[in-house]
PDB file of C-alpha atoms in Angstrom:
ATOM      1  CA  MET E   1     -11.664 -10.704 -16.020  1.00 86.00           C
ATOM      2  CA  THR E   2      -8.230 -10.610 -13.957  1.00 90.00           C
ATOM      3  CA  ILE E   3      -6.517  -8.538 -17.001  1.00 95.00           C
ATOM      4  CA  LEU E   4      -9.820  -6.490 -17.722  1.00 96.00           C
ATOM      5  CA  PHE E   5     -10.008  -5.510 -13.751  1.00 95.00           C
ATOM      6  CA  THR E   6      -6.352  -4.395 -13.643  1.00 95.00           C
ATOM      7  CA  ALA E   7      -5.950  -2.581 -17.103  1.00 97.00           C
ATOM      8  CA  ILE E   8      -9.294  -0.509 -15.892  1.00 97.00           C
ATOM      9  CA  GLY E   9      -8.030   0.297 -12.484  1.00 96.00           C
ATOM     10  CA  GLY E  10      -4.479   1.247 -14.306  1.00 96.00           C
ATOM     11  CA  GLY E  11      -6.101   3.673 -16.627  1.00 97.00           C
ATOM     12  CA  LEU E  12      -7.995   4.981 -13.707  1.00 97.00           C
ATOM     13  CA  GLY E  13      -4.814   5.340 -11.508  1.00 97.00           C
ATOM     14  CA  ALA E  14      -2.737   6.753 -14.189  1.00 97.00           C
ATOM     15  CA  MET E  15      -5.448   9.045 -15.089  1.00 98.00           C
ATOM     16  CA  LEU E  16      -5.661  10.349 -11.300  1.00 97.00           C
ATOM     17  CA  ARG E  17      -1.684  10.583 -11.368  1.00 97.00           C
ATOM     18  CA  TYR E  18      -1.561  12.928 -14.236  1.00 97.00           C
ATOM     19  CA  ILE E  19      -4.009  15.073 -13.164  1.00 98.00           C
ATOM     20  CA  LEU E  20      -2.695  15.600  -9.662  1.00 97.00           C
ATOM     21  CA  ASP E  21       0.910  15.846 -11.150  1.00 96.00           C
ATOM     22  CA  THR E  22      -0.377  18.564 -13.258  1.00 97.00           C
ATOM     23  CA  ILE E  23      -2.124  20.517 -10.668  1.00 97.00           C
ATOM     24  CA  LEU E  24       1.159  19.988  -8.150  1.00 97.00           C
ATOM     25  CA  LYS E  25       3.475  21.355 -10.433  1.00 96.00           C
ATOM     26  CA  GLU E  26       1.502  24.096 -12.364  1.00 96.00           C
ATOM     27  CA  ARG E  27      -0.865  25.316  -9.893  1.00 95.00           C
ATOM     28  CA  ALA E  28       1.126  25.117  -7.056  1.00 95.00           C
ATOM     29  CA  ARG E  29       4.242  25.338  -8.812  1.00 95.00           C
ATOM     30  CA  MET E  30       5.911  22.253  -6.839  1.00 95.00           C
ATOM     31  CA  HIS E  31       9.178  20.601  -8.063  1.00 92.00           C
ATOM     32  CA  PRO E  32       8.163  17.567 -10.303  1.00 91.00           C
ATOM     33  CA  ALA E  33      10.165  15.284  -7.675  1.00 90.00           C
ATOM     34  CA  LEU E  34       8.147  16.672  -4.781  1.00 93.00           C
ATOM     35  CA  SER E  35       4.831  16.328  -6.692  1.00 94.00           C
ATOM     36  CA  ILE E  36       5.610  12.782  -7.336  1.00 93.00           C
ATOM     37  CA  LEU E  37       7.087  11.958  -3.394  1.00 94.00           C
ATOM     38  CA  ILE E  38       3.286  13.411  -2.563  1.00 95.00           C
ATOM     39  CA  ILE E  39       1.650  11.120  -5.255  1.00 96.00           C
ATOM     40  CA  ASN E  40       3.731   7.741  -4.136  1.00 96.00           C
ATOM     41  CA  ALA E  41       2.939   8.760  -0.661  1.00 96.00           C
ATOM     42  CA  LEU E  42      -0.705   9.147  -1.112  1.00 96.00           C
ATOM     43  CA  GLY E  43      -0.961   6.139  -3.099  1.00 95.00           C
ATOM     44  CA  SER E  44       0.629   4.160  -0.582  1.00 95.00           C
ATOM     45  CA  LEU E  45      -1.567   5.355   2.029  1.00 95.00           C
ATOM     46  CA  VAL E  46      -4.680   4.320   0.051  1.00 94.00           C
ATOM     47  CA  LEU E  47      -2.944   0.831  -0.978  1.00 91.00           C
ATOM     48  CA  GLY E  48      -2.528  -0.015   2.786  1.00 92.00           C
ATOM     49  CA  PHE E  49      -5.767   1.324   3.813  1.00 92.00           C
ATOM     50  CA  THR E  50      -7.633  -0.724   0.891  1.00 90.00           C
ATOM     51  CA  ALA E  51      -5.633  -3.823   1.506  1.00 87.00           C
ATOM     52  CA  ALA E  52      -6.526  -4.069   5.027  1.00 87.00           C
ATOM     53  CA  VAL E  53     -10.108  -3.468   4.139  1.00 86.00           C
ATOM     54  CA  ILE E  54     -10.741  -5.897   1.179  1.00 80.00           C
ATOM     55  CA  LEU E  55      -8.549  -8.815   1.852  1.00 68.00           C
ATOM     56  CA  GLU E  56     -11.152 -11.226   0.810  1.00 71.00           C
ATOM     57  CA  ALA E  57     -12.386  -9.943  -2.181  1.00 80.00           C
ATOM     58  CA  PRO E  58     -10.158 -10.819  -5.227  1.00 85.00           C
ATOM     59  CA  ALA E  59     -11.642  -9.118  -8.183  1.00 89.00           C
ATOM     60  CA  VAL E  60     -11.970  -5.948  -5.984  1.00 87.00           C
ATOM     61  CA  HIS E  61      -8.051  -6.352  -4.788  1.00 87.00           C
ATOM     62  CA  THR E  62      -6.966  -6.645  -8.577  1.00 91.00           C
ATOM     63  CA  LEU E  63      -9.015  -3.606  -9.460  1.00 93.00           C
ATOM     64  CA  LEU E  64      -7.957  -1.395  -6.559  1.00 92.00           C
ATOM     65  CA  ILE E  65      -4.684  -2.491  -5.474  1.00 90.00           C
ATOM     66  CA  ILE E  66      -2.675  -3.959  -8.417  1.00 90.00           C
ATOM     67  CA  GLY E  67      -4.672  -1.364 -10.871  1.00 93.00           C
ATOM     68  CA  ALA E  68      -5.596   1.887  -9.795  1.00 95.00           C
ATOM     69  CA  CYS E  69      -3.128   2.070  -6.884  1.00 93.00           C
ATOM     70  CA  GLY E  70      -0.587   0.369  -9.141  1.00 92.00           C
ATOM     71  CA  GLY E  71      -1.452   3.130 -11.847  1.00 94.00           C
ATOM     72  CA  PHE E  72      -1.509   6.113  -9.738  1.00 96.00           C
ATOM     73  CA  THR E  73       1.960   5.608  -7.684  1.00 94.00           C
ATOM     74  CA  THR E  74       5.177   5.291  -9.955  1.00 88.00           C
ATOM     75  CA  PHE E  75       8.661   4.171  -8.777  1.00 87.00           C
ATOM     76  CA  SER E  76      10.190   4.557 -12.227  1.00 86.00           C
ATOM     77  CA  THR E  77       9.141   8.357 -12.310  1.00 86.00           C
ATOM     78  CA  ALA E  78      10.902   8.713  -8.767  1.00 90.00           C
ATOM     79  CA  SER E  79      13.519   6.799  -9.891  1.00 92.00           C
ATOM     80  CA  LEU E  80      13.846   8.833 -13.082  1.00 89.00           C
ATOM     81  CA  ASP E  81      13.687  12.135 -10.785  1.00 91.00           C
ATOM     82  CA  THR E  82      16.460  10.870  -8.305  1.00 93.00           C
ATOM     83  CA  TYR E  83      18.713  10.515 -11.643  1.00 93.00           C
ATOM     84  CA  LYS E  84      17.923  13.919 -12.602  1.00 93.00           C
ATOM     85  CA  LEU E  85      19.036  15.310  -9.542  1.00 94.00           C
ATOM     86  CA  LEU E  86      22.304  13.155  -9.713  1.00 96.00           C
ATOM     87  CA  GLN E  87      22.954  14.796 -13.265  1.00 96.00           C
ATOM     88  CA  GLN E  88      22.323  18.297 -11.451  1.00 96.00           C
ATOM     89  CA  ARG E  89      24.951  17.465  -9.172  1.00 97.00           C
ATOM     90  CA  ALA E  90      22.605  17.925  -6.220  1.00 96.00           C
ATOM     91  CA  PHE E  91      24.034  14.591  -4.425  1.00 97.00           C
ATOM     92  CA  THR E  92      22.460  15.285  -1.101  1.00 97.00           C
ATOM     93  CA  LEU E  93      19.150  16.217  -2.405  1.00 95.00           C
ATOM     94  CA  ALA E  94      19.178  12.635  -4.758  1.00 95.00           C
ATOM     95  CA  VAL E  95      19.758  10.799  -1.668  1.00 96.00           C
ATOM     96  CA  ALA E  96      17.267  12.564   0.425  1.00 95.00           C
ATOM     97  CA  HIS E  97      14.870  11.786  -2.103  1.00 94.00           C
ATOM     98  CA  ALA E  98      15.647   7.888  -3.095  1.00 94.00           C
ATOM     99  CA  ILE E  99      15.441   7.517   0.995  1.00 96.00           C
ATOM    100  CA  GLY E 100      12.478   9.546   1.566  1.00 94.00           C
ATOM    101  CA  GLN E 101      10.364   8.221  -1.437  1.00 93.00           C
ATOM    102  CA  LEU E 102      11.069   4.403   0.278  1.00 94.00           C
ATOM    103  CA  ALA E 103      10.643   5.369   4.079  1.00 96.00           C
ATOM    104  CA  ILE E 104       7.545   7.315   3.702  1.00 96.00           C
ATOM    105  CA  CYS E 105       5.971   5.254   1.337  1.00 95.00           C
ATOM    106  CA  VAL E 106       6.390   2.412   3.303  1.00 95.00           C
ATOM    107  CA  ALA E 107       5.424   4.249   6.469  1.00 97.00           C
ATOM    108  CA  LEU E 108       2.143   5.313   5.318  1.00 96.00           C
ATOM    109  CA  ALA E 109       1.265   2.154   3.754  1.00 95.00           C
ATOM    110  CA  PHE E 110       1.806   0.951   7.420  1.00 96.00           C
ATOM    111  CA  ALA E 111      -0.429   4.147   8.729  1.00 97.00           C
ATOM    112  CA  GLY E 112      -3.341   2.884   6.220  1.00 95.00           C
ATOM    113  CA  PHE E 113      -3.310  -0.978   7.244  1.00 93.00           C
ATOM    114  CA  PHE E 114      -3.305   0.708  11.134  1.00 96.00           C
ATOM    115  CA  ILE E 115      -6.290   2.953  10.316  1.00 95.00           C
ATOM    116  CA  ALA E 116      -8.081   0.421   8.432  1.00 94.00           C
ATOM    117  CA  SER E 117      -7.888  -1.813  11.246  1.00 91.00           C
ATOM    118  CA  ARG E 118      -9.134   0.538  13.688  1.00 92.00           C
ATOM    119  CA  MET E 119     -12.495   1.120  12.252  1.00 86.00           C
TER     120      MET E 119
END
């Protein structure tokens, strides 16, 4: 069941990421690196909140945290975006992007835990 829950959650998370990424890039005309930052930040906030709320439910943990949040967020795409910025010789932006991804996502995961603990 664990593999099934991971697959279902991962598929749903990946579909949500695709939809939001498309909306941000096409409708909001957002730079791809910024859209992935927003997706990762949102996913980190949801992950922190969800992890704080469902610590005692292994099946839900697998479905939502490992599957859905794992499928929604994407460190590999953020890494590729940083690489592309380096290729374009946008060194300051590439460093800011890499550090920003980590700092913002960790801060929002903490915020998710904090919000959940206050409910």
